[in-house]
XYZ file of C-alpha atoms in Angstrom:
747
model
C 19.052 67.202 45.910
C 20.196 69.861 43.478
C 21.236 73.496 43.965
C 23.298 76.190 42.277
C 26.379 76.124 44.551
C 30.015 75.103 44.625
C 29.860 74.188 48.309
C 27.237 72.014 49.999
C 23.545 71.273 50.329
C 21.862 69.331 53.095
C 18.499 67.945 54.093
C 17.727 67.390 57.797
C 15.022 65.434 59.655
C 13.984 67.360 62.761
C 11.571 66.805 65.647
C 10.793 70.534 65.521
C 11.221 73.410 63.049
C 14.575 74.409 64.588
C 18.036 73.251 63.577
C 18.727 71.409 66.811
C 19.520 67.689 67.328
C 18.664 66.730 63.778
C 19.697 63.829 61.541
C 21.279 65.298 58.343
C 22.205 64.073 54.871
C 24.891 66.161 53.180
C 25.702 66.620 49.459
C 29.215 68.172 49.378
C 31.508 69.307 46.567
C 35.097 68.912 47.790
C 37.894 71.161 46.592
C 39.324 68.369 44.408
C 36.045 68.153 42.457
C 34.742 65.040 44.167
C 31.046 65.029 45.218
C 30.185 62.973 48.359
C 26.946 62.071 50.131
C 27.143 61.406 53.848
C 25.312 61.548 57.180
C 25.933 64.264 59.808
C 24.225 65.559 62.939
C 23.054 69.051 63.985
C 23.571 70.292 67.535
C 22.532 73.731 68.793
C 26.060 74.808 69.743
C 27.814 73.555 66.543
C 26.781 75.885 63.752
C 29.315 74.317 61.322
C 27.802 70.861 61.773
C 31.104 69.039 62.422
C 29.496 65.958 64.067
C 29.956 63.259 61.417
C 28.059 60.262 62.749
C 28.471 56.964 60.867
C 28.886 58.915 57.608
C 27.660 56.346 55.056
C 25.269 54.187 57.029
C 22.004 53.575 55.133
C 23.047 55.579 52.063
C 23.292 54.225 48.534
C 24.403 56.814 45.957
C 22.755 56.779 42.558
C 24.435 59.802 41.010
C 26.599 62.613 42.462
C 27.896 65.272 40.116
C 28.765 68.899 39.625
C 28.465 70.728 36.281
C 27.663 74.224 35.031
C 27.397 75.491 38.601
C 24.848 72.896 39.684
C 25.611 70.515 42.549
C 23.410 67.420 42.291
C 23.088 64.298 44.503
C 20.653 61.473 43.914
C 20.649 58.660 46.458
C 18.613 56.085 48.343
C 18.332 56.247 52.113
C 17.169 53.169 54.100
C 13.968 53.732 56.067
C 15.387 51.938 59.095
C 19.054 51.799 60.165
C 20.855 50.260 63.062
C 22.660 53.367 64.281
C 25.005 52.824 67.226
C 25.021 56.549 68.015
C 21.245 56.954 67.556
C 22.089 60.026 65.471
C 20.843 58.618 62.173
C 17.080 58.678 62.488
C 14.798 55.937 61.333
C 12.319 57.364 58.787
C 9.341 55.611 60.287
C 7.714 58.772 61.760
C 7.002 62.286 60.507
C 9.733 64.931 60.733
C 10.098 68.608 59.834
C 12.213 68.824 56.704
C 15.043 71.400 56.901
C 17.064 72.367 53.806
C 20.189 74.509 53.807
C 23.128 75.312 51.560
C 26.521 76.955 52.075
C 30.303 76.976 51.455
C 33.055 74.609 52.539
C 36.613 75.180 53.746
C 39.746 73.734 52.217
C 39.499 70.609 54.341
C 35.960 69.878 53.018
C 34.181 70.950 56.246
C 30.823 72.658 56.012
C 30.735 76.333 56.915
C 27.706 77.914 58.524
C 25.001 78.811 56.054
C 23.753 81.985 57.755
C 20.112 82.839 57.821
C 19.388 83.340 54.105
C 20.014 79.914 52.557
C 17.550 77.810 54.552
C 14.066 76.327 54.170
C 11.814 74.625 56.701
C 8.705 72.603 55.855
C 5.551 74.205 57.343
C 4.643 70.912 59.077
C 6.009 67.492 59.830
C 6.257 65.198 56.833
C 6.128 61.409 56.635
C 8.657 60.796 53.834
C 7.548 57.163 53.383
C 4.009 58.159 52.334
C 3.959 61.819 51.344
C 5.961 61.221 48.175
C 4.967 62.361 44.715
C 6.104 59.335 42.721
C 6.696 55.710 43.759
C 10.008 54.677 45.290
C 10.911 52.502 42.308
C 11.452 55.510 40.095
C 13.991 55.448 37.214
C 16.236 58.458 36.457
C 17.373 59.997 33.181
C 19.891 62.828 33.742
C 21.871 65.308 31.669
C 25.063 67.138 32.664
C 23.396 70.507 33.324
C 21.376 69.622 36.428
C 18.162 68.598 34.618
C 16.646 65.230 35.126
C 13.438 63.253 34.548
C 12.035 60.336 36.503
C 9.322 57.908 35.563
C 7.617 55.024 37.410
C 5.125 52.345 36.439
C 2.473 52.679 39.100
C -0.149 49.985 40.023
C -2.431 51.238 37.286
C -3.110 49.711 33.875
C -3.620 53.049 32.200
C -1.143 55.599 33.636
C 2.504 56.252 34.512
C 3.970 58.904 36.763
C 6.724 61.366 35.636
C 8.836 64.084 37.211
C 10.725 66.684 35.202
C 12.945 69.197 36.931
C 16.031 71.343 36.557
C 17.696 74.670 37.359
C 16.318 77.943 35.899
C 17.738 81.432 36.190
C 14.741 83.376 34.830
C 11.163 83.043 33.732
C 10.286 81.930 30.194
C 12.107 78.578 30.386
C 11.284 74.980 29.487
C 12.589 71.521 30.366
C 11.305 68.622 28.231
C 11.381 64.843 27.976
C 11.085 63.625 24.383
C 9.987 60.242 23.092
C 11.592 59.452 19.711
C 11.532 56.525 17.293
C 15.189 57.153 16.473
C 18.086 59.305 17.850
C 17.101 62.347 15.683
C 14.927 65.211 17.051
C 12.357 64.865 14.361
C 8.848 63.421 14.531
C 8.891 63.042 18.321
C 6.281 63.205 21.073
C 7.365 65.519 23.904
C 6.387 66.187 27.541
C 7.000 69.817 28.523
C 7.457 71.415 31.912
C 7.090 75.167 31.248
C 7.860 78.220 33.352
C 5.908 80.981 31.644
C 6.908 84.610 31.728
C 4.143 85.325 34.294
C 5.762 82.812 36.660
C 3.085 80.186 36.015
C 4.293 76.553 35.809
C 2.367 74.282 33.458
C 2.631 70.842 31.828
C 1.749 70.025 28.177
C 2.248 67.723 25.246
C 4.120 69.008 22.187
C 5.486 67.581 19.010
C 8.864 67.905 17.207
C 7.954 68.359 13.565
C 9.599 66.269 10.882
C 12.845 67.291 9.162
C 13.786 69.623 12.082
C 10.830 71.862 11.406
C 10.499 73.119 14.983
C 8.274 72.266 17.942
C 4.476 72.423 17.848
C 2.563 72.821 21.150
C -0.392 70.470 21.423
C -2.492 70.236 24.633
C -2.651 68.413 27.966
C -4.520 65.378 26.722
C -3.838 62.376 28.970
C -1.928 64.482 31.565
C -2.968 64.780 35.220
C -0.825 67.279 37.082
C 0.216 66.233 40.625
C 2.376 69.202 41.575
C 4.324 72.056 39.962
C 6.665 74.446 41.710
C 9.517 76.939 41.402
C 11.607 76.914 44.539
C 15.110 78.429 44.903
C 15.633 78.533 41.157
C 14.512 74.894 40.643
C 11.667 74.227 38.225
C 9.617 71.134 39.102
C 6.740 69.283 37.420
C 5.155 66.009 38.681
C 2.339 64.492 36.711
C 0.645 61.297 35.477
C 0.420 60.519 31.788
C -1.957 57.988 30.105
C -0.241 55.043 28.414
C -2.420 54.822 25.299
C -5.645 55.770 23.495
C -4.997 59.349 22.366
C -7.096 61.227 19.807
C -3.964 62.867 18.394
C -1.421 60.626 16.687
C 1.350 63.114 17.575
C 0.997 62.016 21.254
C 2.823 58.711 21.302
C 1.523 55.751 23.363
C 3.854 54.368 26.007
C 3.388 50.724 24.982
C 6.580 50.516 22.950
C 10.289 51.456 23.387
C 11.509 55.017 22.447
C 14.761 56.830 22.580
C 14.538 59.442 25.380
C 15.686 63.060 24.923
C 16.175 65.544 27.766
C 16.691 69.192 26.966
C 15.944 72.749 28.010
C 15.624 76.252 26.502
C 13.773 79.539 26.464
C 10.130 80.382 25.725
C 8.629 83.101 23.543
C 6.288 85.613 25.148
C 3.306 83.561 23.895
C 4.631 80.390 25.625
C 5.928 78.663 22.524
C 9.321 76.962 22.793
C 12.502 78.421 21.285
C 15.052 75.909 20.034
C 17.328 74.647 22.735
C 20.773 76.202 23.139
C 22.553 73.179 24.599
C 22.224 69.975 22.627
C 19.757 67.639 24.466
C 21.103 64.333 25.774
C 19.718 61.122 24.249
C 19.434 57.671 25.814
C 21.947 55.003 24.768
C 19.125 52.815 23.436
C 15.414 52.675 22.988
C 13.692 52.420 26.358
C 10.371 50.798 27.333
C 9.456 53.081 30.234
C 7.051 50.463 31.604
C 9.638 47.714 31.934
C 13.039 49.384 32.313
C 15.235 48.210 35.146
C 17.547 50.689 36.909
C 18.373 54.123 35.538
C 18.619 55.162 31.898
C 22.138 55.635 30.520
C 22.952 58.385 27.996
C 24.445 57.882 24.553
C 27.614 59.752 25.605
C 27.999 57.640 28.740
C 27.841 54.431 26.605
C 30.550 55.775 24.279
C 32.837 56.949 27.131
C 32.626 53.592 28.955
C 34.336 51.900 25.967
C 37.429 54.129 26.086
C 40.460 52.199 27.324
C 43.264 53.693 25.192
C 46.550 55.017 26.626
C 47.807 58.430 25.654
C 51.170 56.894 24.597
C 49.426 54.755 21.981
C 47.681 57.840 20.604
C 50.930 59.790 20.217
C 52.662 56.920 18.403
C 50.559 57.432 15.247
C 48.751 60.730 15.772
C 48.089 61.431 12.140
C 45.824 58.409 11.734
C 44.723 57.307 15.200
C 41.220 58.248 16.419
C 40.223 57.262 19.963
C 36.691 55.947 20.469
C 34.461 58.354 22.404
C 36.293 61.476 21.273
C 34.935 63.933 18.740
C 37.616 64.715 16.150
C 38.321 67.954 14.289
C 41.340 67.755 11.906
C 43.139 70.189 9.640
C 43.751 68.102 6.526
C 46.269 70.654 5.148
C 48.678 70.497 8.076
C 47.994 67.221 9.998
C 46.891 69.115 13.103
C 44.094 67.579 15.073
C 42.021 68.289 18.197
C 40.028 65.531 19.878
C 37.718 66.239 22.808
C 35.060 64.682 25.067
C 33.263 65.494 28.265
C 35.310 64.204 31.198
C 34.117 61.250 33.188
C 33.192 63.415 36.155
C 31.171 65.821 34.007
C 33.051 68.852 35.343
C 35.402 69.522 32.524
C 36.180 68.880 28.835
C 39.165 66.740 27.966
C 41.234 67.744 24.934
C 44.033 66.079 23.011
C 45.751 68.594 20.731
C 48.351 67.159 18.315
C 50.177 67.828 15.085
C 53.616 68.205 13.474
C 55.634 71.148 14.930
C 56.279 73.883 12.432
C 59.730 74.717 13.864
C 62.150 72.465 15.777
C 62.940 75.378 18.109
C 59.511 76.495 19.409
C 56.058 75.720 18.041
C 52.471 75.964 19.068
C 49.111 74.328 18.260
C 45.893 75.943 19.585
C 42.174 75.308 19.572
C 39.854 78.302 19.711
C 36.192 78.778 20.530
C 34.409 81.421 18.434
C 30.941 82.865 18.029
C 31.662 83.319 14.317
C 34.003 81.817 11.767
C 36.526 84.666 12.069
C 39.519 84.730 14.344
C 38.550 87.676 16.578
C 37.356 87.935 20.156
C 37.814 84.195 20.688
C 38.748 82.096 23.696
C 41.749 79.856 23.000
C 43.646 76.973 24.610
C 47.360 76.875 23.673
C 49.789 73.975 23.534
C 53.230 75.533 23.188
C 56.504 73.624 23.035
C 59.777 75.507 23.773
C 63.297 74.738 22.606
C 64.349 73.653 26.118
C 61.758 70.870 25.993
C 59.179 72.425 28.283
C 55.552 72.985 27.493
C 53.293 75.943 28.172
C 49.602 75.122 28.517
C 47.406 78.218 28.905
C 44.255 80.101 28.086
C 44.662 82.961 25.647
C 42.368 85.328 23.727
C 42.243 86.444 20.098
C 41.940 90.227 20.075
C 39.923 91.781 17.280
C 41.824 94.053 14.935
C 40.567 97.133 13.207
C 41.481 100.242 11.072
C 43.881 98.211 8.963
C 45.633 96.743 12.026
C 45.614 92.967 12.343
C 44.366 91.557 15.641
C 46.649 89.586 17.891
C 46.650 86.957 20.635
C 47.062 87.682 24.322
C 47.843 85.164 27.084
C 45.120 85.113 29.771
C 45.870 82.566 32.550
C 45.930 78.868 33.346
C 42.742 78.831 35.446
C 40.707 75.680 35.088
C 43.391 73.872 32.991
C 44.973 70.627 34.189
C 47.721 69.114 32.074
C 47.477 65.309 31.870
C 50.417 64.620 29.526
C 52.556 66.424 26.944
C 54.783 64.698 24.401
C 57.298 65.857 21.752
C 59.077 63.473 19.324
C 60.523 65.894 16.750
C 57.924 65.025 14.154
C 54.897 65.301 16.434
C 53.825 67.245 19.497
C 50.831 66.480 21.656
C 49.081 67.928 24.734
C 46.406 66.064 26.691
C 44.553 68.314 29.181
C 41.245 69.119 30.785
C 39.613 72.523 31.120
C 36.760 73.294 33.478
C 33.335 73.929 32.068
C 33.145 77.482 33.417
C 35.418 80.320 34.528
C 35.025 83.717 36.203
C 37.197 85.296 33.507
C 35.103 86.635 30.605
C 37.952 85.769 28.214
C 37.708 82.111 29.112
C 34.469 81.082 27.526
C 32.165 78.621 29.341
C 31.363 75.322 27.666
C 27.597 75.532 28.232
C 27.223 77.289 24.887
C 27.918 76.367 21.259
C 30.944 77.608 19.340
C 32.775 77.305 16.036
C 36.033 75.427 16.570
C 39.226 77.097 15.382
C 42.377 75.010 14.899
C 45.696 76.697 14.082
C 49.455 76.211 14.522
C 52.627 78.187 14.037
C 56.036 79.110 15.478
C 56.728 80.645 18.871
C 59.368 82.949 20.302
C 61.824 81.651 22.922
C 59.723 83.350 25.584
C 56.644 81.320 24.517
C 54.848 84.221 22.810
C 52.998 82.940 19.714
C 53.901 84.200 16.261
C 51.022 84.673 13.795
C 50.206 81.564 11.769
C 50.339 81.419 8.019
C 46.984 81.388 6.128
C 47.049 77.704 5.331
C 47.708 76.660 8.917
C 44.214 77.208 10.320
C 40.851 75.477 9.936
C 37.344 76.447 11.107
C 34.535 73.988 11.817
C 31.568 74.137 9.440
C 28.956 74.232 12.259
C 28.698 75.454 15.865
C 29.336 72.683 18.355
C 28.414 71.780 21.882
C 31.701 70.562 23.392
C 29.944 68.521 26.116
C 28.191 66.333 23.476
C 29.672 63.604 21.316
C 29.845 64.641 17.695
C 32.156 62.150 15.882
C 34.147 63.408 12.960
C 33.792 67.144 12.298
C 34.257 68.721 8.868
C 35.985 72.098 8.536
C 34.257 74.994 6.896
C 36.687 74.741 4.002
C 35.965 71.031 3.531
C 32.169 71.604 3.761
C 32.444 73.927 0.728
C 33.486 70.887 -1.350
C 30.218 69.214 -0.458
C 28.222 72.324 -1.354
C 30.115 72.615 -4.684
C 29.364 68.939 -5.415
C 25.642 69.425 -4.702
C 25.380 72.601 -6.729
C 27.114 71.028 -9.764
C 24.954 67.904 -9.701
C 21.732 69.925 -9.341
C 22.874 72.188 -12.208
C 23.593 69.178 -14.423
C 20.242 67.453 -13.720
C 17.790 70.310 -13.309
C 19.178 73.077 -15.528
C 20.857 71.119 -18.286
C 20.080 67.444 -18.900
C 16.321 67.450 -18.374
C 16.028 70.459 -20.740
C 18.302 68.771 -23.294
C 16.127 65.670 -23.320
C 13.045 67.847 -23.775
C 14.597 69.552 -26.806
C 15.506 66.193 -28.422
C 12.018 64.719 -27.940
C 9.669 67.516 -28.846
C 11.503 70.313 -30.730
C 13.073 68.549 -33.733
C 10.544 70.088 -36.111
C 10.566 73.666 -34.768
C 13.512 75.108 -36.753
C 13.420 73.191 -40.014
C 15.281 75.674 -42.198
C 17.763 76.965 -39.660
C 21.279 75.673 -39.012
C 23.576 76.127 -35.997
C 27.214 75.084 -36.338
C 26.355 73.521 -39.715
C 23.773 71.190 -38.192
C 20.123 71.213 -37.223
C 19.342 73.710 -34.413
C 17.744 71.186 -32.060
C 20.734 68.836 -32.416
C 23.313 71.567 -31.835
C 21.464 72.782 -28.712
C 20.915 69.232 -27.436
C 24.573 68.366 -27.926
C 25.897 71.557 -26.324
C 23.722 71.256 -23.235
C 24.510 67.594 -22.795
C 28.259 68.120 -23.072
C 28.025 70.987 -20.585
C 26.112 68.741 -18.253
C 28.723 66.054 -18.647
C 31.447 68.501 -17.617
C 29.392 69.572 -14.564
C 28.895 65.967 -13.489
C 32.586 65.199 -14.018
C 33.600 68.176 -11.925
C 31.144 67.232 -9.161
C 32.393 63.651 -9.278
C 36.062 64.738 -8.967
C 35.215 67.055 -6.061
C 33.417 64.381 -4.024
C 36.207 61.878 -4.853
C 38.731 64.312 -3.393
C 36.522 64.972 -0.382
C 36.090 61.247 0.464
C 39.789 60.542 -0.411
C 38.659 57.810 -2.785
C 36.583 55.952 -0.195
C 33.124 54.883 -1.363
C 31.454 54.621 2.042
C 31.818 57.190 4.808
C 30.452 56.949 8.343
C 26.786 58.108 8.439
C 25.869 56.869 11.907
C 24.137 53.744 13.147
C 20.681 55.255 12.857
C 21.047 56.872 9.435
C 18.700 55.631 6.707
C 20.067 52.741 4.654
C 19.630 54.626 1.399
C 22.508 56.972 2.503
C 24.864 54.129 1.643
C 23.327 53.808 -1.819
C 24.065 57.399 -2.813
C 27.746 56.729 -3.651
C 27.341 53.588 -5.791
C 24.314 55.087 -7.563
C 26.357 58.281 -8.305
C 29.082 56.161 -9.903
C 26.488 54.364 -11.993
C 25.029 57.709 -13.138
C 28.496 58.950 -14.098
C 29.078 55.793 -16.161
C 25.767 56.166 -17.933
C 26.348 59.858 -18.691
C 29.738 59.047 -20.236
C 28.306 56.102 -22.211
C 25.797 58.050 -24.242
C 28.163 60.391 -26.093
C 30.472 57.433 -26.722
C 27.518 55.563 -28.195
C 26.682 58.599 -30.350
C 30.219 58.594 -31.797
C 29.527 55.138 -33.344
C 26.014 55.752 -34.617
C 25.374 54.650 -38.149
C 23.900 56.747 -41.044
C 20.245 57.845 -40.620
C 19.229 55.745 -43.614
C 20.932 52.602 -42.336
C 18.685 49.664 -41.683
C 20.409 49.202 -38.340
C 19.811 52.780 -37.211
C 16.921 51.635 -35.026
C 19.437 49.809 -32.759
C 21.194 53.109 -32.005
C 17.887 54.931 -31.485
C 16.653 52.448 -28.949
C 20.029 52.085 -27.184
C 20.511 55.886 -26.997
C 16.966 56.315 -25.595
C 17.298 53.507 -23.086
C 20.647 54.669 -21.687
C 19.479 58.274 -21.507
C 16.180 57.383 -19.799
C 17.945 55.128 -17.244
C 20.494 57.845 -16.532
C 17.814 60.543 -16.103
C 15.764 58.372 -13.729
C 18.704 57.130 -11.693
C 20.231 60.640 -11.457
C 16.915 61.978 -10.057
C 16.780 59.305 -7.365
C 20.454 59.821 -6.520
C 19.873 63.543 -6.226
C 16.942 63.018 -3.837
C 19.147 60.766 -1.675
C 21.927 63.339 -1.691
C 19.617 66.123 -0.614
C 18.249 64.090 2.314
C 21.855 63.387 3.346
C 22.584 67.135 3.148
C 19.802 67.978 5.637
C 20.815 65.222 8.058
C 22.727 65.735 11.329
C 25.902 64.438 9.716
C 26.193 67.322 7.237
C 23.568 70.046 7.825
C 24.253 71.512 4.366
C 20.811 72.477 3.224
C 17.348 73.232 4.507
C 14.654 70.556 4.202
C 12.837 72.825 1.717
C 15.422 71.899 -0.978
C 13.881 68.440 -1.071
C 10.437 69.871 -1.762
C 11.720 72.273 -4.355
C 13.206 69.255 -6.223
C 9.884 67.436 -5.856
C 8.224 70.539 -7.386
C 10.658 70.505 -10.307
C 10.124 66.815 -11.108
C 6.362 67.307 -10.982
C 6.643 70.403 -13.171
C 8.901 68.564 -15.711
C 6.475 65.601 -15.906
C 3.565 68.046 -16.447
C 5.432 69.780 -19.304
C 6.242 66.465 -20.953
C 2.587 65.495 -20.674
C 1.533 68.764 -22.390
C 4.009 68.273 -25.165
C 3.022 64.612 -25.718
C -0.660 65.622 -25.977
C 0.171 68.475 -28.359
C 2.336 66.221 -30.534
C -0.405 63.638 -30.788
C -2.909 66.291 -31.849
C -0.432 67.821 -34.324
C 0.390 64.377 -35.804
C -3.293 63.523 -36.180
C -3.984 66.744 -38.060
C -1.057 66.266 -40.348
C -1.715 62.541 -40.747
C 1.958 61.982 -40.361
C 4.715 61.656 -37.742
C 7.741 63.730 -38.470
C 11.424 63.922 -37.686
C 13.952 66.215 -39.291
C 16.461 64.726 -41.685
C 19.362 64.943 -39.304
C 20.229 63.199 -36.115
C 18.471 60.811 -33.824
C 14.912 59.725 -34.478
C 12.522 58.586 -31.805
C 12.868 54.939 -30.869
C 11.558 52.772 -33.791
C 11.479 55.582 -36.293
C 13.611 55.436 -39.431
C 14.713 58.097 -41.842
C 12.038 56.916 -44.303
C 9.443 58.396 -41.936
C 10.837 61.864 -42.447
C 8.703 64.617 -43.967
C 9.621 68.275 -44.157
C 8.589 70.138 -41.118
C 6.641 72.798 -42.928
C 3.567 70.605 -42.385
C 3.647 71.502 -38.661
C 1.028 74.190 -38.131
C 1.963 77.678 -36.995
C -0.260 77.269 -33.924
C 1.627 74.148 -32.952
C 4.945 75.869 -33.246
C 3.804 78.889 -31.200
C 2.470 76.566 -28.481
C 5.773 74.731 -28.268
C 7.758 77.971 -28.141
C 5.523 79.230 -25.372
C 5.868 76.010 -23.369
C 9.637 76.149 -23.822
C 9.795 79.742 -22.541
C 7.693 78.890 -19.475
C 9.746 75.766 -18.819
C 13.057 77.688 -18.993
C 11.854 80.542 -16.704
C 10.350 78.308 -13.979
C 13.233 75.842 -14.120
C 15.736 78.669 -13.680
C 13.748 79.944 -10.674
C 13.671 76.536 -8.986
C 17.263 75.853 -9.836
C 18.363 79.253 -8.425
C 16.418 78.664 -5.156
C 18.164 75.301 -4.654
C 21.584 76.749 -5.434
C 21.095 79.597 -2.932
C 19.907 77.212 -0.171
C 22.862 74.906 -0.731
C 25.697 76.965 -2.143
C 24.803 80.013 -0.075
C 25.945 78.207 3.052
C 22.558 78.007 4.663
C 22.841 76.239 8.032
C 20.065 74.483 9.905
C 21.320 75.633 13.252
C 24.048 74.595 15.631
C 25.020 71.153 16.780
């Protein structure tokens, strides 16, 4: 049973279509937040249904919860019971099904529903045979009132599914995804759609790779049993083939998958818009044909491992992280907020901690913002006063204007429950819960995504907060769903270090080093009579670009070293590709090779030396290894940047880099062909008389470059101009997509 209420919902089994002498099962939300499932009995003269007959006889609760305004009870009821009062009916005969919903009083008693919140089946129903899916169904639930069921029926080719959840308008979808990993990319999806014309339909769809959106497919392999929209509840029941599909994007059900459950809006044409709330994911891969019991979520698995006392957390708050909590720190101040969805699913639990700025009165606060600015934001305050008391409250950041700075106004304490507060002189901490929703528009609901704001400062003796200094606030780099586990969260300021690292490394590889290598290999003979800085033009240009690239790499290396605090391996997640771990060591190797080549050049012998060939080969080998390894490392870094852990760049950056590498190889091919033709015409191979010959060449092979034809020179100049222009365009596109702060959406 599920309904949008904060009171009760009940289903009754009646001999007629009237509410009179009926066996009832109640789903009730008590005032303390507990949800109970019980038996009761309807009599004609008792409108409030106060006859509680053997309340729990024959009932086994599967799940009872309340979240985001949705009361939900899932339970098993025995078909036959041994009722001493005869008021709990055996379900061995047909009954009219009566459904009602209403409010409760402070003692948890049901109040009369009136005449508007009821439903009666048009005829008697045998609940032991007129069911839509078998009794051995398995449930997968989220915290928003959505759930899916599936059952392996006595058929070698099909399974039965239900998908349902609350909807407040047309143009909505609820979907069950089948994924090979825990990322919403390359997934087969089963959709239950409520179109804008009020039609309910079922279809297959496909989550494109690299978070490229959702592509509707068709209804291949789907047989619809029933669809409905009743009292704001969208419902789809259907059968789905297990295997043998013509489209590879419809996954067979003969292997385990991670399950996703999510919802969202539809476009006018029926295509799905990206979900607003982050879908829940199963704790492990599930074989829907062989699973036993219900499917647990990833967040439930994490929360079940938490057994840490608050006192142990406050002992070392600067370094301690509690399993199951997402963590957002301010590295400049030592402030930190940790949060998780509470065990009952009705609130979010926060632990706000940090060093007090003033021994008299201080505050630490976490804010929830639609942008990355501190205006029009909902805030939770942890304020410590000089007398040792704490103030825990909701407040609101008021937007400033016309040169006037905005301020912060206290709102109320609605929905906040303080669990523990601690002050030790060097550290203050508040552990609290806040309800998912509120009637006050200045207390934002947690069914949306927000940027997290974390700030601290001093307070007046009355508890009024003084404005914080600029360095005492941090903003999350992405919007977050506070009901979903996120892990460690980077601030916007910290994320800029990653973007700067990526931009510097792309500049070094794409704009500088590849071009410098091209100059050294194919343009030695192009400016034979000209000098730059008292040396050959090609050598001066090659040296300048390479040194600039070295400085870019060094700067990028220092930035990422500061970001990771000297740690080689950071947490990427259990399901991240293994090559993520290789990016750091490979980057160190690239930095070593880049530094080696100029050092080798400092010790090169005279061009006429008989050992010059050793330097030529060594310089070429180190440079080629460095160029190849740098390219691979860059590809790994870009894939990391588009992953869930960072969300720094769009997946198109990867393909732009692919385009550059292909373009560079094509240009080298053209120049190699042209050089072979030019050498054959001149009957000689040439190098200028200064610098580094090609591997194996010696200074005795040098001829003056005037033998290179004018046509050959013009062709090389033209190729160089095209190379520079296209490379600059590709480089600029990558820099904009990374350095411009492009985000792949909320998380």
